PDB file of C-alpha atoms in Angstrom:
ATOM      1  CA  UNK A   1      15.323 -11.927 -16.757  1.00  0.00           C
ATOM      2  CA  UNK A   2      11.972 -12.807 -18.400  1.00  0.00           C
ATOM      3  CA  UNK A   3       9.259 -13.668 -15.804  1.00  0.00           C
ATOM      4  CA  UNK A   4       8.029 -11.770 -12.564  1.00  0.00           C
ATOM      5  CA  UNK A   5      10.832 -11.672  -9.994  1.00  0.00           C
ATOM      6  CA  UNK A   6      11.431 -14.843  -7.961  1.00  0.00           C
ATOM      7  CA  UNK A   7      10.005 -13.333  -4.879  1.00  0.00           C
ATOM      8  CA  UNK A   8       6.539 -12.872  -6.369  1.00  0.00           C
ATOM      9  CA  UNK A   9       5.800 -16.498  -7.076  1.00  0.00           C
ATOM     10  CA  UNK A  10       5.015 -17.474  -3.192  1.00  0.00           C
ATOM     11  CA  UNK A  11       2.603 -13.858  -2.993  1.00  0.00           C
ATOM     12  CA  UNK A  12       1.022 -14.405  -6.258  1.00  0.00           C
ATOM     13  CA  UNK A  13       0.111 -17.723  -4.380  1.00  0.00           C
ATOM     14  CA  UNK A  14      -1.424 -16.569  -1.469  1.00  0.00           C
ATOM     15  CA  UNK A  15      -3.259 -13.954  -3.384  1.00  0.00           C
ATOM     16  CA  UNK A  16      -4.398 -15.885  -6.506  1.00  0.00           C
ATOM     17  CA  UNK A  17      -8.059 -17.128  -6.009  1.00  0.00           C
ATOM     18  CA  UNK A  18      -8.683 -20.700  -4.947  1.00  0.00           C
ATOM     19  CA  UNK A  19     -11.567 -22.748  -3.321  1.00  0.00           C
ATOM     20  CA  UNK A  20     -11.856 -21.360   0.981  1.00  0.00           C
ATOM     21  CA  UNK A  21     -13.646 -22.684   3.640  1.00  0.00           C
ATOM     22  CA  UNK A  22     -15.787 -20.778   5.548  1.00  0.00           C
ATOM     23  CA  UNK A  23     -13.853 -19.858   8.343  1.00  0.00           C
ATOM     24  CA  UNK A  24     -10.845 -18.875   5.810  1.00  0.00           C
ATOM     25  CA  UNK A  25     -13.123 -16.477   3.704  1.00  0.00           C
ATOM     26  CA  UNK A  26     -13.970 -15.016   7.291  1.00  0.00           C
ATOM     27  CA  UNK A  27     -10.608 -14.324   8.344  1.00  0.00           C
ATOM     28  CA  UNK A  28      -9.747 -12.957   4.847  1.00  0.00           C
ATOM     29  CA  UNK A  29     -13.272 -10.363   4.936  1.00  0.00           C
ATOM     30  CA  UNK A  30     -11.785  -9.408   8.793  1.00  0.00           C
ATOM     31  CA  UNK A  31      -8.410  -9.176   7.683  1.00  0.00           C
ATOM     32  CA  UNK A  32      -9.986  -6.694   4.472  1.00  0.00           C
ATOM     33  CA  UNK A  33     -12.100  -4.675   6.401  1.00  0.00           C
ATOM     34  CA  UNK A  34      -8.734  -4.103   8.944  1.00  0.00           C
ATOM     35  CA  UNK A  35      -6.725  -2.648   6.430  1.00  0.00           C
ATOM     36  CA  UNK A  36      -9.234  -0.606   4.716  1.00  0.00           C
ATOM     37  CA  UNK A  37     -10.421   1.317   8.002  1.00  0.00           C
ATOM     38  CA  UNK A  38      -6.576   1.399   9.111  1.00  0.00           C
ATOM     39  CA  UNK A  39      -5.521   5.181  10.468  1.00  0.00           C
ATOM     40  CA  UNK A  40      -2.164   4.143   9.413  1.00  0.00           C
ATOM     41  CA  UNK A  41      -3.199   3.371   6.307  1.00  0.00           C
ATOM     42  CA  UNK A  42      -2.450   6.496   4.204  1.00  0.00           C
ATOM     43  CA  UNK A  43       0.942   7.155   5.387  1.00  0.00           C
ATOM     44  CA  UNK A  44       2.723   3.824   5.186  1.00  0.00           C
ATOM     45  CA  UNK A  45       3.969   1.593   2.695  1.00  0.00           C
ATOM     46  CA  UNK A  46       0.767   0.452   1.655  1.00  0.00           C
ATOM     47  CA  UNK A  47      -0.483   3.992   0.815  1.00  0.00           C
ATOM     48  CA  UNK A  48      -0.388   3.764  -2.831  1.00  0.00           C
ATOM     49  CA  UNK A  49      -2.835   0.487  -2.723  1.00  0.00           C
ATOM     50  CA  UNK A  50      -6.709   1.500  -4.259  1.00  0.00           C
ATOM     51  CA  UNK A  51      -8.769  -0.613  -1.860  1.00  0.00           C
ATOM     52  CA  UNK A  52      -9.716  -3.634  -4.684  1.00  0.00           C
ATOM     53  CA  UNK A  53      -5.817  -4.491  -4.123  1.00  0.00           C
ATOM     54  CA  UNK A  54      -5.307  -4.015  -0.281  1.00  0.00           C
ATOM     55  CA  UNK A  55      -5.596  -7.987  -0.213  1.00  0.00           C
ATOM     56  CA  UNK A  56      -2.008  -7.603  -1.300  1.00  0.00           C
ATOM     57  CA  UNK A  57      -0.895  -6.496   2.647  1.00  0.00           C
ATOM     58  CA  UNK A  58      -4.416  -7.612   4.183  1.00  0.00           C
ATOM     59  CA  UNK A  59      -2.988 -11.272   3.364  1.00  0.00           C
ATOM     60  CA  UNK A  60       0.773 -11.119   4.314  1.00  0.00           C
ATOM     61  CA  UNK A  61       0.614  -8.983   7.323  1.00  0.00           C
ATOM     62  CA  UNK A  62       1.193 -10.683  10.644  1.00  0.00           C
ATOM     63  CA  UNK A  63      -1.397  -9.855  13.345  1.00  0.00           C
ATOM     64  CA  UNK A  64      -0.734  -6.755  15.206  1.00  0.00           C
ATOM     65  CA  UNK A  65       1.751  -6.921  17.991  1.00  0.00           C
ATOM     66  CA  UNK A  66       1.966  -4.591  21.283  1.00  0.00           C
ATOM     67  CA  UNK A  67       4.491  -3.578  23.233  1.00  0.00           C
ATOM     68  CA  UNK A  68       5.093  -2.387  26.317  1.00  0.00           C
ATOM     69  CA  UNK A  69       6.718   0.909  27.406  1.00  0.00           C
ATOM     70  CA  UNK A  70      10.454   0.601  27.123  1.00  0.00           C
ATOM     71  CA  UNK A  71       9.754  -3.335  25.075  1.00  0.00           C
ATOM     72  CA  UNK A  72      12.673  -4.007  22.460  1.00  0.00           C
ATOM     73  CA  UNK A  73      10.881  -4.537  19.174  1.00  0.00           C
ATOM     74  CA  UNK A  74      14.301  -5.610  17.993  1.00  0.00           C
ATOM     75  CA  UNK A  75      18.012  -5.324  19.271  1.00  0.00           C
ATOM     76  CA  UNK A  76      21.297  -4.558  17.459  1.00  0.00           C
ATOM     77  CA  UNK A  77      22.808  -7.465  15.162  1.00  0.00           C
ATOM     78  CA  UNK A  78      19.275  -9.264  15.448  1.00  0.00           C
ATOM     79  CA  UNK A  79      18.480 -10.543  11.890  1.00  0.00           C
ATOM     80  CA  UNK A  80      15.775  -8.769   9.796  1.00  0.00           C
ATOM     81  CA  UNK A  81      12.666 -10.749   9.161  1.00  0.00           C
ATOM     82  CA  UNK A  82      10.090  -8.416   9.529  1.00  0.00           C
ATOM     83  CA  UNK A  83       9.110  -4.452   8.574  1.00  0.00           C
ATOM     84  CA  UNK A  84       6.557  -2.735  10.519  1.00  0.00           C
ATOM     85  CA  UNK A  85       4.072   0.044  10.851  1.00  0.00           C
ATOM     86  CA  UNK A  86       3.081   1.928  13.752  1.00  0.00           C
ATOM     87  CA  UNK A  87      -0.435   1.909  14.745  1.00  0.00           C
ATOM     88  CA  UNK A  88      -0.434   3.666  17.857  1.00  0.00           C
ATOM     89  CA  UNK A  89       2.025   5.011  20.254  1.00  0.00           C
ATOM     90  CA  UNK A  90       5.838   5.907  20.171  1.00  0.00           C
ATOM     91  CA  UNK A  91       9.016   3.923  18.969  1.00  0.00           C
ATOM     92  CA  UNK A  92      12.619   4.927  18.875  1.00  0.00           C
ATOM     93  CA  UNK A  93      15.223   3.677  16.920  1.00  0.00           C
ATOM     94  CA  UNK A  94      18.395   3.959  18.082  1.00  0.00           C
ATOM     95  CA  UNK A  95      22.642   2.436  18.123  1.00  0.00           C
ATOM     96  CA  UNK A  96      24.804   1.427  21.363  1.00  0.00           C
ATOM     97  CA  UNK A  97      28.280   3.273  21.610  1.00  0.00           C
ATOM     98  CA  UNK A  98      30.959   1.861  23.391  1.00  0.00           C
ATOM     99  CA  UNK A  99      30.521   3.068  26.497  1.00  0.00           C
ATOM    100  CA  UNK A 100      27.150   1.905  26.883  1.00  0.00           C
ATOM    101  CA  UNK A 101      25.104   4.555  26.428  1.00  0.00           C
ATOM    102  CA  UNK A 102      23.277   4.859  23.251  1.00  0.00           C
ATOM    103  CA  UNK A 103      22.245   7.621  20.177  1.00  0.00           C
ATOM    104  CA  UNK A 104      18.757   7.929  19.558  1.00  0.00           C
ATOM    105  CA  UNK A 105      18.813   8.470  15.456  1.00  0.00           C
ATOM    106  CA  UNK A 106      14.826   8.870  15.037  1.00  0.00           C
ATOM    107  CA  UNK A 107      11.375   8.036  16.171  1.00  0.00           C
ATOM    108  CA  UNK A 108       8.972   6.460  14.468  1.00  0.00           C
ATOM    109  CA  UNK A 109       5.381   7.938  15.537  1.00  0.00           C
ATOM    110  CA  UNK A 110       2.389   6.308  14.409  1.00  0.00           C
ATOM    111  CA  UNK A 111       1.623   5.500  10.733  1.00  0.00           C
ATOM    112  CA  UNK A 112       5.338   5.473  10.049  1.00  0.00           C
ATOM    113  CA  UNK A 113       7.264   2.940   8.307  1.00  0.00           C
ATOM    114  CA  UNK A 114      10.255   1.828  10.125  1.00  0.00           C
ATOM    115  CA  UNK A 115      12.829  -1.896   9.972  1.00  0.00           C
ATOM    116  CA  UNK A 116      13.652  -1.565   6.450  1.00  0.00           C
ATOM    117  CA  UNK A 117      17.442  -1.589   5.391  1.00  0.00           C
ATOM    118  CA  UNK A 118      19.480  -1.418   2.647  1.00  0.00           C
ATOM    119  CA  UNK A 119      20.642  -5.107   2.898  1.00  0.00           C
ATOM    120  CA  UNK A 120      17.945  -6.864   5.010  1.00  0.00           C
ATOM    121  CA  UNK A 121      20.360 -10.321   4.760  1.00  0.00           C
ATOM    122  CA  UNK A 122      22.843  -8.072   6.934  1.00  0.00           C
ATOM    123  CA  UNK A 123      22.316  -7.791  10.879  1.00  0.00           C
ATOM    124  CA  UNK A 124      20.005  -4.954  12.310  1.00  0.00           C
ATOM    125  CA  UNK A 125      22.355  -1.825  12.301  1.00  0.00           C
ATOM    126  CA  UNK A 126      19.815  -0.287  14.923  1.00  0.00           C
ATOM    127  CA  UNK A 127      17.459  -1.261  17.786  1.00  0.00           C
ATOM    128  CA  UNK A 128      13.990  -0.418  18.327  1.00  0.00           C
ATOM    129  CA  UNK A 129      12.404  -0.103  21.255  1.00  0.00           C
ATOM    130  CA  UNK A 130       8.730   1.169  22.639  1.00  0.00           C
ATOM    131  CA  UNK A 131       8.921   4.645  24.030  1.00  0.00           C
ATOM    132  CA  UNK A 132       5.436   4.521  25.106  1.00  0.00           C
ATOM    133  CA  UNK A 133       2.710   1.126  24.821  1.00  0.00           C
ATOM    134  CA  UNK A 134       3.101   0.867  21.083  1.00  0.00           C
ATOM    135  CA  UNK A 135       0.849  -1.215  18.730  1.00  0.00           C
ATOM    136  CA  UNK A 136       2.542  -2.260  15.778  1.00  0.00           C
ATOM    137  CA  UNK A 137       1.783  -4.200  12.220  1.00  0.00           C
ATOM    138  CA  UNK A 138       4.649  -6.168  10.907  1.00  0.00           C
ATOM    139  CA  UNK A 139       5.359  -7.158   7.280  1.00  0.00           C
ATOM    140  CA  UNK A 140       7.477 -10.345   6.577  1.00  0.00           C
ATOM    141  CA  UNK A 141      10.141  -9.265   4.708  1.00  0.00           C
ATOM    142  CA  UNK A 142      10.055 -11.672   1.824  1.00  0.00           C
ATOM    143  CA  UNK A 143       6.286 -10.602   1.598  1.00  0.00           C
ATOM    144  CA  UNK A 144       7.347  -7.018   1.468  1.00  0.00           C
ATOM    145  CA  UNK A 145       9.830  -7.881  -1.122  1.00  0.00           C
ATOM    146  CA  UNK A 146       6.917  -9.491  -3.379  1.00  0.00           C
ATOM    147  CA  UNK A 147       4.801  -6.573  -3.392  1.00  0.00           C
ATOM    148  CA  UNK A 148       7.738  -3.949  -3.882  1.00  0.00           C
ATOM    149  CA  UNK A 149       8.973  -5.893  -7.597  1.00  0.00           C
ATOM    150  CA  UNK A 150       5.712  -6.165  -8.655  1.00  0.00           C
ATOM    151  CA  UNK A 151       3.417  -3.102  -7.545  1.00  0.00           C
ATOM    152  CA  UNK A 152       5.195  -0.196  -8.486  1.00  0.00           C
ATOM    153  CA  UNK A 153       3.430   2.435  -7.488  1.00  0.00           C
ATOM    154  CA  UNK A 154       4.300   0.901  -3.401  1.00  0.00           C
ATOM    155  CA  UNK A 155       7.894   0.596  -5.024  1.00  0.00           C
ATOM    156  CA  UNK A 156       7.593   4.175  -5.428  1.00  0.00           C
ATOM    157  CA  UNK A 157       6.165   5.352  -2.478  1.00  0.00           C
ATOM    158  CA  UNK A 158       8.643   3.769  -0.735  1.00  0.00           C
ATOM    159  CA  UNK A 159      11.501   5.369  -2.119  1.00  0.00           C
ATOM    160  CA  UNK A 160       9.862   8.371  -0.553  1.00  0.00           C
ATOM    161  CA  UNK A 161       9.493   7.639   2.502  1.00  0.00           C
ATOM    162  CA  UNK A 162      13.252   6.438   2.069  1.00  0.00           C
ATOM    163  CA  UNK A 163      14.168  10.119   0.725  1.00  0.00           C
ATOM    164  CA  UNK A 164      12.082  11.534   4.052  1.00  0.00           C
ATOM    165  CA  UNK A 165      13.976   9.262   6.412  1.00  0.00           C
ATOM    166  CA  UNK A 166      17.396  10.440   5.063  1.00  0.00           C
ATOM    167  CA  UNK A 167      16.569  14.305   5.276  1.00  0.00           C
ATOM    168  CA  UNK A 168      15.667  14.103   8.493  1.00  0.00           C
ATOM    169  CA  UNK A 169      19.191  11.993   9.732  1.00  0.00           C
ATOM    170  CA  UNK A 170      20.992  14.774   7.616  1.00  0.00           C
ATOM    171  CA  UNK A 171      18.929  17.469   9.723  1.00  0.00           C
ATOM    172  CA  UNK A 172      19.866  15.483  12.767  1.00  0.00           C
ATOM    173  CA  UNK A 173      23.662  15.494  11.683  1.00  0.00           C
ATOM    174  CA  UNK A 174      23.254  19.194  11.301  1.00  0.00           C
ATOM    175  CA  UNK A 175      22.070  19.285  14.372  1.00  0.00           C
ATOM    176  CA  UNK A 176      24.536  17.763  16.769  1.00  0.00           C
ATOM    177  CA  UNK A 177      27.688  19.530  14.896  1.00  0.00           C
ATOM    178  CA  UNK A 178      26.513  22.483  13.920  1.00  0.00           C
ATOM    179  CA  UNK A 179      23.821  23.940  17.013  1.00  0.00           C
ATOM    180  CA  UNK A 180      24.104  25.179  20.065  1.00  0.00           C
ATOM    181  CA  UNK A 181      21.563  23.766  22.786  1.00  0.00           C
ATOM    182  CA  UNK A 182      18.622  25.488  22.798  1.00  0.00           C
ATOM    183  CA  UNK A 183      18.568  25.243  18.476  1.00  0.00           C
ATOM    184  CA  UNK A 184      18.636  21.509  18.376  1.00  0.00           C
ATOM    185  CA  UNK A 185      16.119  21.131  21.245  1.00  0.00           C
ATOM    186  CA  UNK A 186      13.594  23.593  19.567  1.00  0.00           C
ATOM    187  CA  UNK A 187      14.402  21.918  15.981  1.00  0.00           C
ATOM    188  CA  UNK A 188      13.894  18.590  17.692  1.00  0.00           C
ATOM    189  CA  UNK A 189      10.573  19.998  18.849  1.00  0.00           C
ATOM    190  CA  UNK A 190       9.224  21.888  15.643  1.00  0.00           C
ATOM    191  CA  UNK A 191      10.166  18.667  13.566  1.00  0.00           C
ATOM    192  CA  UNK A 192       8.041  16.313  16.139  1.00  0.00           C
ATOM    193  CA  UNK A 193       5.335  19.126  16.170  1.00  0.00           C
ATOM    194  CA  UNK A 194       5.400  19.195  12.154  1.00  0.00           C
ATOM    195  CA  UNK A 195       5.258  15.132  11.960  1.00  0.00           C
ATOM    196  CA  UNK A 196       2.239  15.162  13.829  1.00  0.00           C
ATOM    197  CA  UNK A 197       0.383  18.015  12.244  1.00  0.00           C
ATOM    198  CA  UNK A 198       1.889  18.619   8.789  1.00  0.00           C
ATOM    199  CA  UNK A 199       2.384  21.905   9.422  1.00  0.00           C
ATOM    200  CA  UNK A 200       4.514  24.556  11.503  1.00  0.00           C
ATOM    201  CA  UNK A 201       2.885  25.898  14.767  1.00  0.00           C
ATOM    202  CA  UNK A 202       0.880  29.150  13.921  1.00  0.00           C
ATOM    203  CA  UNK A 203      -0.955  30.129  16.654  1.00  0.00           C
ATOM    204  CA  UNK A 204      -0.132  30.882  20.345  1.00  0.00           C
ATOM    205  CA  UNK A 205      -1.242  27.689  22.963  1.00  0.00           C
ATOM    206  CA  UNK A 206      -1.103  24.979  20.150  1.00  0.00           C
ATOM    207  CA  UNK A 207      -0.110  21.697  21.577  1.00  0.00           C
ATOM    208  CA  UNK A 208       0.895  18.393  20.549  1.00  0.00           C
ATOM    209  CA  UNK A 209       1.757  14.683  22.544  1.00  0.00           C
ATOM    210  CA  UNK A 210       5.142  14.784  23.719  1.00  0.00           C
ATOM    211  CA  UNK A 211       6.074  11.353  25.853  1.00  0.00           C
ATOM    212  CA  UNK A 212       9.730  12.399  25.841  1.00  0.00           C
ATOM    213  CA  UNK A 213      11.681  12.250  29.371  1.00  0.00           C
ATOM    214  CA  UNK A 214      14.486  14.568  29.545  1.00  0.00           C
ATOM    215  CA  UNK A 215      17.169  11.735  28.934  1.00  0.00           C
ATOM    216  CA  UNK A 216      15.279  11.111  25.370  1.00  0.00           C
ATOM    217  CA  UNK A 217      15.633  13.844  24.231  1.00  0.00           C
ATOM    218  CA  UNK A 218      19.215  14.341  25.234  1.00  0.00           C
ATOM    219  CA  UNK A 219      19.878  11.115  23.596  1.00  0.00           C
ATOM    220  CA  UNK A 220      18.325  12.201  20.528  1.00  0.00           C
ATOM    221  CA  UNK A 221      20.091  15.491  20.286  1.00  0.00           C
ATOM    222  CA  UNK A 222      23.302  14.822  22.210  1.00  0.00           C
ATOM    223  CA  UNK A 223      22.538  16.412  25.302  1.00  0.00           C
ATOM    224  CA  UNK A 224      22.639  15.037  28.915  1.00  0.00           C
ATOM    225  CA  UNK A 225      19.592  15.182  30.876  1.00  0.00           C
ATOM    226  CA  UNK A 226      20.557  18.265  32.936  1.00  0.00           C
ATOM    227  CA  UNK A 227      21.970  20.170  30.200  1.00  0.00           C
ATOM    228  CA  UNK A 228      18.337  19.490  28.319  1.00  0.00           C
ATOM    229  CA  UNK A 229      16.634  20.463  31.553  1.00  0.00           C
ATOM    230  CA  UNK A 230      18.723  23.629  31.755  1.00  0.00           C
ATOM    231  CA  UNK A 231      17.314  24.633  27.861  1.00  0.00           C
ATOM    232  CA  UNK A 232      13.734  23.797  28.383  1.00  0.00           C
ATOM    233  CA  UNK A 233      13.739  25.983  31.462  1.00  0.00           C
ATOM    234  CA  UNK A 234      15.835  29.163  29.505  1.00  0.00           C
ATOM    235  CA  UNK A 235      12.483  28.120  26.614  1.00  0.00           C
ATOM    236  CA  UNK A 236       9.977  28.427  29.526  1.00  0.00           C
ATOM    237  CA  UNK A 237      11.355  31.526  31.133  1.00  0.00           C
ATOM    238  CA  UNK A 238      11.402  33.241  27.436  1.00  0.00           C
ATOM    239  CA  UNK A 239       7.914  32.652  27.447  1.00  0.00           C
ATOM    240  CA  UNK A 240       8.438  30.185  24.277  1.00  0.00           C
ATOM    241  CA  UNK A 241       7.180  26.820  25.569  1.00  0.00           C
ATOM    242  CA  UNK A 242       5.956  24.451  28.178  1.00  0.00           C
ATOM    243  CA  UNK A 243       6.266  20.618  28.464  1.00  0.00           C
ATOM    244  CA  UNK A 244       4.687  19.056  31.245  1.00  0.00           C
ATOM    245  CA  UNK A 245       2.798  15.463  31.840  1.00  0.00           C
ATOM    246  CA  UNK A 246       3.603  14.268  27.930  1.00  0.00           C
ATOM    247  CA  UNK A 247       2.341  17.763  26.625  1.00  0.00           C
ATOM    248  CA  UNK A 248       4.071  20.502  24.459  1.00  0.00           C
ATOM    249  CA  UNK A 249       2.500  24.175  24.625  1.00  0.00           C
ATOM    250  CA  UNK A 250       4.090  26.099  21.905  1.00  0.00           C
ATOM    251  CA  UNK A 251       3.546  29.959  23.790  1.00  0.00           C
ATOM    252  CA  UNK A 252       5.174  32.004  20.767  1.00  0.00           C
ATOM    253  CA  UNK A 253       5.650  29.851  17.670  1.00  0.00           C
ATOM    254  CA  UNK A 254       7.442  32.192  16.039  1.00  0.00           C
ATOM    255  CA  UNK A 255      10.383  32.277  18.594  1.00  0.00           C
ATOM    256  CA  UNK A 256      10.422  28.416  18.549  1.00  0.00           C
ATOM    257  CA  UNK A 257      10.960  28.479  14.260  1.00  0.00           C
ATOM    258  CA  UNK A 258      13.810  30.879  14.602  1.00  0.00           C
ATOM    259  CA  UNK A 259      15.487  28.957  17.603  1.00  0.00           C
ATOM    260  CA  UNK A 260      15.041  25.949  15.616  1.00  0.00           C
ATOM    261  CA  UNK A 261      16.423  26.836  11.624  1.00  0.00           C
ATOM    262  CA  UNK A 262      13.895  25.703   9.797  1.00  0.00           C
ATOM    263  CA  UNK A 263      13.074  28.632   8.068  1.00  0.00           C
ATOM    264  CA  UNK A 264      16.372  27.809   6.626  1.00  0.00           C
ATOM    265  CA  UNK A 265      16.873  24.223   5.925  1.00  0.00           C
ATOM    266  CA  UNK A 266      12.713  23.596   5.479  1.00  0.00           C
ATOM    267  CA  UNK A 267      11.678  20.095   7.053  1.00  0.00           C
ATOM    268  CA  UNK A 268      10.524  17.247   4.636  1.00  0.00           C
ATOM    269  CA  UNK A 269       7.323  16.614   4.368  1.00  0.00           C
ATOM    270  CA  UNK A 270       6.060  12.734   4.601  1.00  0.00           C
ATOM    271  CA  UNK A 271       2.246  13.460   3.029  1.00  0.00           C
ATOM    272  CA  UNK A 272       1.648  14.053  -0.644  1.00  0.00           C
ATOM    273  CA  UNK A 273       4.627  12.486  -2.630  1.00  0.00           C
ATOM    274  CA  UNK A 274       5.075   8.952  -3.436  1.00  0.00           C
TER     275      UNK A 274
END
């Protein structure tokens, strides 16, 4: 088919220069400045866009959205109308089970892009909720599809993000089916450390934010809160780590790395590709 994809026409119409009122010019300038100063920009779907092209996102994004702790961002079976970047806070992605419990598939941290799905016309296959107070950047589905269609760098970077998510999902499957309880918990903790620091822990007493309850850890690794508590106590008494008041202190990084198994299955890196 000749010409641009149909979905890009609306986006081009928005972006194309035309006479603007003073208030509109000010709004565009504010949006542009907000996007250029965004701390999440280096990691999310718009990372490949140079400063000169940031209007492609600035003009289509919706106002930032705040969600209280425990609040629902979208539910299973909802229509997919928006994709999201986490600006602040933590988000959980979960699937409900027939017995009323849920399985946490992944956590989205600041800078993570989530909500994208293979068939955007299909209902949501999972829910998203705020683990902590969260601030999100919503992008309308149609606008993102237009952006992908007209900018190969954005499409390539999105494919990298999807590959990282797939690799992490494979690791979670191995955890739940092939590792002992302390190995599952250790792997999750190392993964979350790596995603915040983009390296493995190397020194004693390094700390990271870990705003997860025993239940939230258990739902991510397929263990009961009681079993998670026992496992953390075992690691604490072994001088490996300490988890207190939403902070994880890694006392013996080598022991935690060995228990996690990441030396045999390296973690996928979200930085520097795409």
